[in-house]
XYZ file of C-alpha atoms in Angstrom:
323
model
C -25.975 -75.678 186.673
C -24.410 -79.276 185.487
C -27.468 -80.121 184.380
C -28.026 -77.348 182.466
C -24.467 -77.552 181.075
C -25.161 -80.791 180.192
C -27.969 -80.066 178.030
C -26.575 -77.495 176.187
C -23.418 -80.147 175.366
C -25.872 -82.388 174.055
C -27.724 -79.514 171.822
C -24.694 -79.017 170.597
C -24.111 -82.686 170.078
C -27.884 -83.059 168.322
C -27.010 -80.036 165.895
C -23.469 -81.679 164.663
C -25.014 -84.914 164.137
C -27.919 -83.954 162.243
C -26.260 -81.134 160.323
C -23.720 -83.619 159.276
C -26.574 -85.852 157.834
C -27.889 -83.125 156.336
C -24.994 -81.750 154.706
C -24.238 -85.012 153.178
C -25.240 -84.643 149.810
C -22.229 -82.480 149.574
C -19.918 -85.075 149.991
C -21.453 -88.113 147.725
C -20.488 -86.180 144.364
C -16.896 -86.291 145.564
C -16.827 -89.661 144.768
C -17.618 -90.221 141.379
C -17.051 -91.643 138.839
C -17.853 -94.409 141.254
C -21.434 -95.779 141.646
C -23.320 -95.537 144.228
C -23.378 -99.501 144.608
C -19.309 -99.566 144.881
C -19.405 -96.615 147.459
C -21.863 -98.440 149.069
C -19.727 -101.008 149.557
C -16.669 -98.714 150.693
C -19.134 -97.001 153.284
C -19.439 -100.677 154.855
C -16.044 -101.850 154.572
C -14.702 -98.198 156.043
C -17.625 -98.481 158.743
C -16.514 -101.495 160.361
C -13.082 -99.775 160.514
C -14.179 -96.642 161.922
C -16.088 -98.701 164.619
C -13.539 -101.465 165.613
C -11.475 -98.663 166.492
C -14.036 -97.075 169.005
C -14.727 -100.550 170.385
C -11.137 -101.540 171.109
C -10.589 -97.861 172.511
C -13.779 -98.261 174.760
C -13.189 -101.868 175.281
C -16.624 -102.817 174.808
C -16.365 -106.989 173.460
C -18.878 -108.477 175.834
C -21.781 -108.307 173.614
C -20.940 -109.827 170.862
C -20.658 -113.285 172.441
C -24.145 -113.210 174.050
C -25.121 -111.673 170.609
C -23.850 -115.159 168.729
C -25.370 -117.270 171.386
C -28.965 -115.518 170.631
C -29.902 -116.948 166.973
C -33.020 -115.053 166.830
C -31.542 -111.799 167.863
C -28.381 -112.243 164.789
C -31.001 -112.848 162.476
C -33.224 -109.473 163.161
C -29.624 -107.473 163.019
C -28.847 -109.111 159.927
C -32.524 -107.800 158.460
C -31.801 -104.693 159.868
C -28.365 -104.421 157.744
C -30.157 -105.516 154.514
C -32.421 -102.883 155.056
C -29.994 -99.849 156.257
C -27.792 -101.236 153.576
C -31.113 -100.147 151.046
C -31.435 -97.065 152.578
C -27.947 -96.015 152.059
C -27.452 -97.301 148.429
C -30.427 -95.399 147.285
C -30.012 -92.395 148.959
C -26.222 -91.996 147.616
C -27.763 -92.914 143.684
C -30.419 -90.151 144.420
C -27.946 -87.548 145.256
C -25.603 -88.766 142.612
C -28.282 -88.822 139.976
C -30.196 -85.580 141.054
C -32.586 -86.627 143.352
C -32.022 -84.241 146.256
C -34.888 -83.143 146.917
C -36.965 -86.257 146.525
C -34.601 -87.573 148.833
C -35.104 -85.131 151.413
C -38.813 -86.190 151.100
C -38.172 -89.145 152.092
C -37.263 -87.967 155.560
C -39.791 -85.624 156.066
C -42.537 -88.208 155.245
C -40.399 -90.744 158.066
C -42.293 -89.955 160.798
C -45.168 -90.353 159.217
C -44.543 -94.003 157.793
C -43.218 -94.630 161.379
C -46.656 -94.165 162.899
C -48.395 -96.215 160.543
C -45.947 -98.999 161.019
C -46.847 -98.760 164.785
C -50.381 -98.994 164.189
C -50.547 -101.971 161.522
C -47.425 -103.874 163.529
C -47.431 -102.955 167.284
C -51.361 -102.092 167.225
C -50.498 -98.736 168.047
C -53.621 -96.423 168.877
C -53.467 -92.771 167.212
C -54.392 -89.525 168.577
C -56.692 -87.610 166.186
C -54.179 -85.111 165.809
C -52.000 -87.877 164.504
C -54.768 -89.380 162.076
C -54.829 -85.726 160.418
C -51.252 -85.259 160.032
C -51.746 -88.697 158.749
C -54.044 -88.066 155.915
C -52.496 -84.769 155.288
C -49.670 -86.594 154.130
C -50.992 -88.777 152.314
C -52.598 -85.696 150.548
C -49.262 -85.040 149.799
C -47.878 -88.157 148.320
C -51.129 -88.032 145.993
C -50.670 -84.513 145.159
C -46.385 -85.342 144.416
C -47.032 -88.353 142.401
C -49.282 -86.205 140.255
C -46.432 -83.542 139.906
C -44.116 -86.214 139.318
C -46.412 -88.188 136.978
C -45.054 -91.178 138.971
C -45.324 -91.832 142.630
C -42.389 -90.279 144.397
C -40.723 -93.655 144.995
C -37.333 -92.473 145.751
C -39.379 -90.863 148.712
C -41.232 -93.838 149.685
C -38.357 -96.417 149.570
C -36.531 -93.911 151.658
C -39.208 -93.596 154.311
C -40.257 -97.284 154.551
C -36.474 -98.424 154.883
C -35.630 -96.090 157.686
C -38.691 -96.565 159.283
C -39.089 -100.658 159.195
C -35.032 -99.703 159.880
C -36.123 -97.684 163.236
C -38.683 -100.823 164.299
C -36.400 -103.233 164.431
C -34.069 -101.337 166.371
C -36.427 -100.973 168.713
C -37.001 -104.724 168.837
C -33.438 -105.285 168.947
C -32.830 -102.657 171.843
C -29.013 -102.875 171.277
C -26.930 -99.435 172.095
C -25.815 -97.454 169.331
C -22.336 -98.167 168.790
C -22.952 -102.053 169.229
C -25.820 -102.344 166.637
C -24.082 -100.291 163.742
C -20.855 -102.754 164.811
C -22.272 -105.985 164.102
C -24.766 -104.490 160.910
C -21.559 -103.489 159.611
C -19.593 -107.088 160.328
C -22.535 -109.109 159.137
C -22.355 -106.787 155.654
C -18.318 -106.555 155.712
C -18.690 -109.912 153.505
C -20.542 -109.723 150.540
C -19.343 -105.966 150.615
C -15.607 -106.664 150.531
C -16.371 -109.779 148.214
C -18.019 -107.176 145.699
C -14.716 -104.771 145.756
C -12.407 -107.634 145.443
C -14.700 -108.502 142.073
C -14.355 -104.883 141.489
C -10.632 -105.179 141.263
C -10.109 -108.284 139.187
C -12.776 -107.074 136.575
C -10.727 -103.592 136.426
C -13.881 -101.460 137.513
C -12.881 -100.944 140.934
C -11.971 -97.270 140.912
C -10.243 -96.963 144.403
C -7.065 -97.471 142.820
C -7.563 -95.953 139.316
C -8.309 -92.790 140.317
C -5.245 -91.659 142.221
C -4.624 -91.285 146.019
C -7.099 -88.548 146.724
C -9.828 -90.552 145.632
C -8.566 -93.313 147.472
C -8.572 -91.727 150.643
C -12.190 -90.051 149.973
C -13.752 -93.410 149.324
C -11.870 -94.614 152.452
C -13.474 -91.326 154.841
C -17.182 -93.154 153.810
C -16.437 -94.965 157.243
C -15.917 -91.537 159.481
C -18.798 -90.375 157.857
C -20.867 -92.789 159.009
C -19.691 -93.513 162.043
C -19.187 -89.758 163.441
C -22.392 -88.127 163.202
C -23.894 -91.699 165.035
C -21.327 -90.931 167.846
C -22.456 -87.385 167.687
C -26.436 -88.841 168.580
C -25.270 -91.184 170.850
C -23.890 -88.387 172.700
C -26.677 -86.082 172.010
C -29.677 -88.906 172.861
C -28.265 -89.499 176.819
C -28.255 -85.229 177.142
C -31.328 -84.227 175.800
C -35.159 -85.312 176.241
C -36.593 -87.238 173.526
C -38.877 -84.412 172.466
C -36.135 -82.064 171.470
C -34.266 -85.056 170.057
C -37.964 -85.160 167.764
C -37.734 -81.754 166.423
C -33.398 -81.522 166.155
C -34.315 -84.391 163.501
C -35.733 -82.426 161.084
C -32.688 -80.218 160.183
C -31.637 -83.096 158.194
C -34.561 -82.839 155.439
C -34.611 -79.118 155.665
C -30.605 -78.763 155.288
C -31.224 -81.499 152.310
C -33.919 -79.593 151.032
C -32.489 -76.576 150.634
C -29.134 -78.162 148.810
C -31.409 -79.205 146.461
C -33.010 -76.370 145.460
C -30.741 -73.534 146.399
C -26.679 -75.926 145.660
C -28.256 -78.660 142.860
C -30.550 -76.183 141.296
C -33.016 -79.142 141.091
C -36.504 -77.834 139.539
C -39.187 -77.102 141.610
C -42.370 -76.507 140.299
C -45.810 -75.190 141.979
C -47.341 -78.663 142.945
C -44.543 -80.237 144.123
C -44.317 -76.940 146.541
C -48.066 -77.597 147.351
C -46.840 -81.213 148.042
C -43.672 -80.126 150.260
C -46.306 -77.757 152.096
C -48.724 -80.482 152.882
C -46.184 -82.217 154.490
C -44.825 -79.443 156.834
C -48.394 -78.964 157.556
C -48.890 -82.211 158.534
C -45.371 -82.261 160.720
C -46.477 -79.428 162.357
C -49.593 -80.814 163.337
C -47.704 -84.152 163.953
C -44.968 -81.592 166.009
C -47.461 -79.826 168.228
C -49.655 -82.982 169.469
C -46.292 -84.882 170.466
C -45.528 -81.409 172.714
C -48.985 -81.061 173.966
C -48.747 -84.680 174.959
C -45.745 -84.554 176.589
C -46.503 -81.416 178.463
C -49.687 -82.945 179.531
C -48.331 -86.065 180.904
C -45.576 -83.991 183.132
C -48.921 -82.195 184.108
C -50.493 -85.209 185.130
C -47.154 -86.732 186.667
C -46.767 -83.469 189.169
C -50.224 -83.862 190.406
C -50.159 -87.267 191.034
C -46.674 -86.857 192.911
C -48.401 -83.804 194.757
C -51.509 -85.926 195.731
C -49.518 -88.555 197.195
C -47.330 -86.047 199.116
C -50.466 -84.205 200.533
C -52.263 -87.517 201.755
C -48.926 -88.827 203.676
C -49.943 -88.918 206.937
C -47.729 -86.522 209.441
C -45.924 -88.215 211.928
C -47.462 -87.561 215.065
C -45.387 -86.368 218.665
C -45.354 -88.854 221.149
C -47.876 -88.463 223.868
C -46.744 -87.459 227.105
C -46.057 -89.395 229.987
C -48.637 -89.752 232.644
C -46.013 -91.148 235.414
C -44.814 -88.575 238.112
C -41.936 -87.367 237.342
């Protein structure tokens, strides 16, 4: 009963963090007139904030001395805030500039990218089901940069930063809270060096545009840092597989701001390019469970094998002196 208690508290968990990334685009057009490049640097001034607050609350210091004394490790966090810090900038100038949808792309072609990184980085072996869902989306991009009469780079940028994002991560293997902590020192910095420049050029709009802005530009931090507590939370609850398919609310919640909030134009070959890409995440979707399912299949018979070959323990003879 705790378990299953548990597991339900981390659904619950899974939905608020990834229906808070997905409602997001929502809250970026709050902020203007600021660019995306000076809420960018609010989001990582706020961020470090927001989570030198939860580390003094949770006490949690240790790390970041054996983190300083590993030169190798601080350099591959450092890439990995260059390239969050990408990821964020140009996903708040596509949602401020009316890219919504293209945006959402971007994270419904992620798992995608993530699979070829594995294979052309880690020398990952695919599945066949995986090499179709593969070339089904690369169908897609084809058939999207043909609607677009561009490639959809918005999409792509998105994708490939999140994804070469996710492998260093896994490199790293750093916990949640303590990654996004020293990302966000190593880019506190340039990013408070930029607002300062802000200020004495008389661009900076934190100030300019009256306390309610103010305070919105200074919320950039919770709204980073809460949904990541939220997955934190939701990652140690649930199995990995349901963690897989919780992420793509996110896109579809995107998705349909874009269409149904933004009014953003959709016409009939960038649906045919949208559907190639479901197709392929459902193909993508139903290997990953068929795998899984398979290998708990596997697991119980080997665990059954072993338990039907122990040898019994036998009753001690009896004693052949008189009694």
């Amino acid at each position: 009963m705790k378990a299953e208690n548990e597991q339900r508290t981390g659904l619950l968990y899974g939905f608020g963090a990834y229906g808070m990334w997905g409602l997001v685009p929502l809250f970026w057009p709050l902020l203007m007139p600021s660019g995306a490049i000076e809420i960018l640097a609010h989001r990582m001034v706020w961020s470090l904030a927001a989570v030198g607050i939860a580390l003094l609350a949770l006490r949690r210091w240790r790390w970041i001395g054996e983190l300083v004394r590993q030169p190798r490790k601080l350099g591959m966090t450092a890439l990995a805030a260059s390239v969050i810090s990408v990821n964020w900038g140009l996903y708040i100038w596509s949602v401020n500039n009316g890219h919504v949808v293209e945006a959402s792309l971007g994270y419904f072609i992620n798992p995608l990218v993530t699979i070829g990184l594995g294979v052309l980085v880690l020398g990952e072996r695919l599945r066949r089901a995986q090499w179709a869902a593969v070339g089904v989306g690369f169908a897609a991009v084809v058939v999207l940069a043909v609607g677009y009469g561009r490639p959809p780079w918005i999409s792509l940028v998105l994708a490939c930063s999140f994804a070469t994002y996710g492998l260093i991560k896994k490199k790293l293997d750093m916990g949640g809270l303590e990654s996004l902590s020293a990302e966000t020192a190593l880019l506190f910095p340039p990013a408070l060096g930029y607002l300062l420049w802000l200020g004495v050029e008389g661009r900076s709009t934190f100030a300019s545009q009256g306390l309610g802005h103010s305070a919105l530009l200074a919320s950039t931090g919770l709204v980073t840092a809460i949904p990541l507590v939220c997955f934190g939370a939701a990652a140690i609850r649930v199995p990995l597989s349901t963690l897989g398919l919780l992420q793509y609310l996110a896109p579809v919640f995107q998705f349909a701001l874009g269409v149904l909030y933004f009014h953003e134009a959709m016409p009939a070959e960038r649906w045919v390019g949208f559907g190639l890409v479901w197709v392929a995440l459902t193909v993508l979707t139903w290997d990953a469970l068929r795998t899984s399912r398979r290998s708990r299949a596997r697991l119980a018979g080997i665990e059954a094998a072993a338990a039907g070959t122990a040898a019994p323990v036998s009753a001690p003879a009896p004693s052949r002196e008189p009694a």
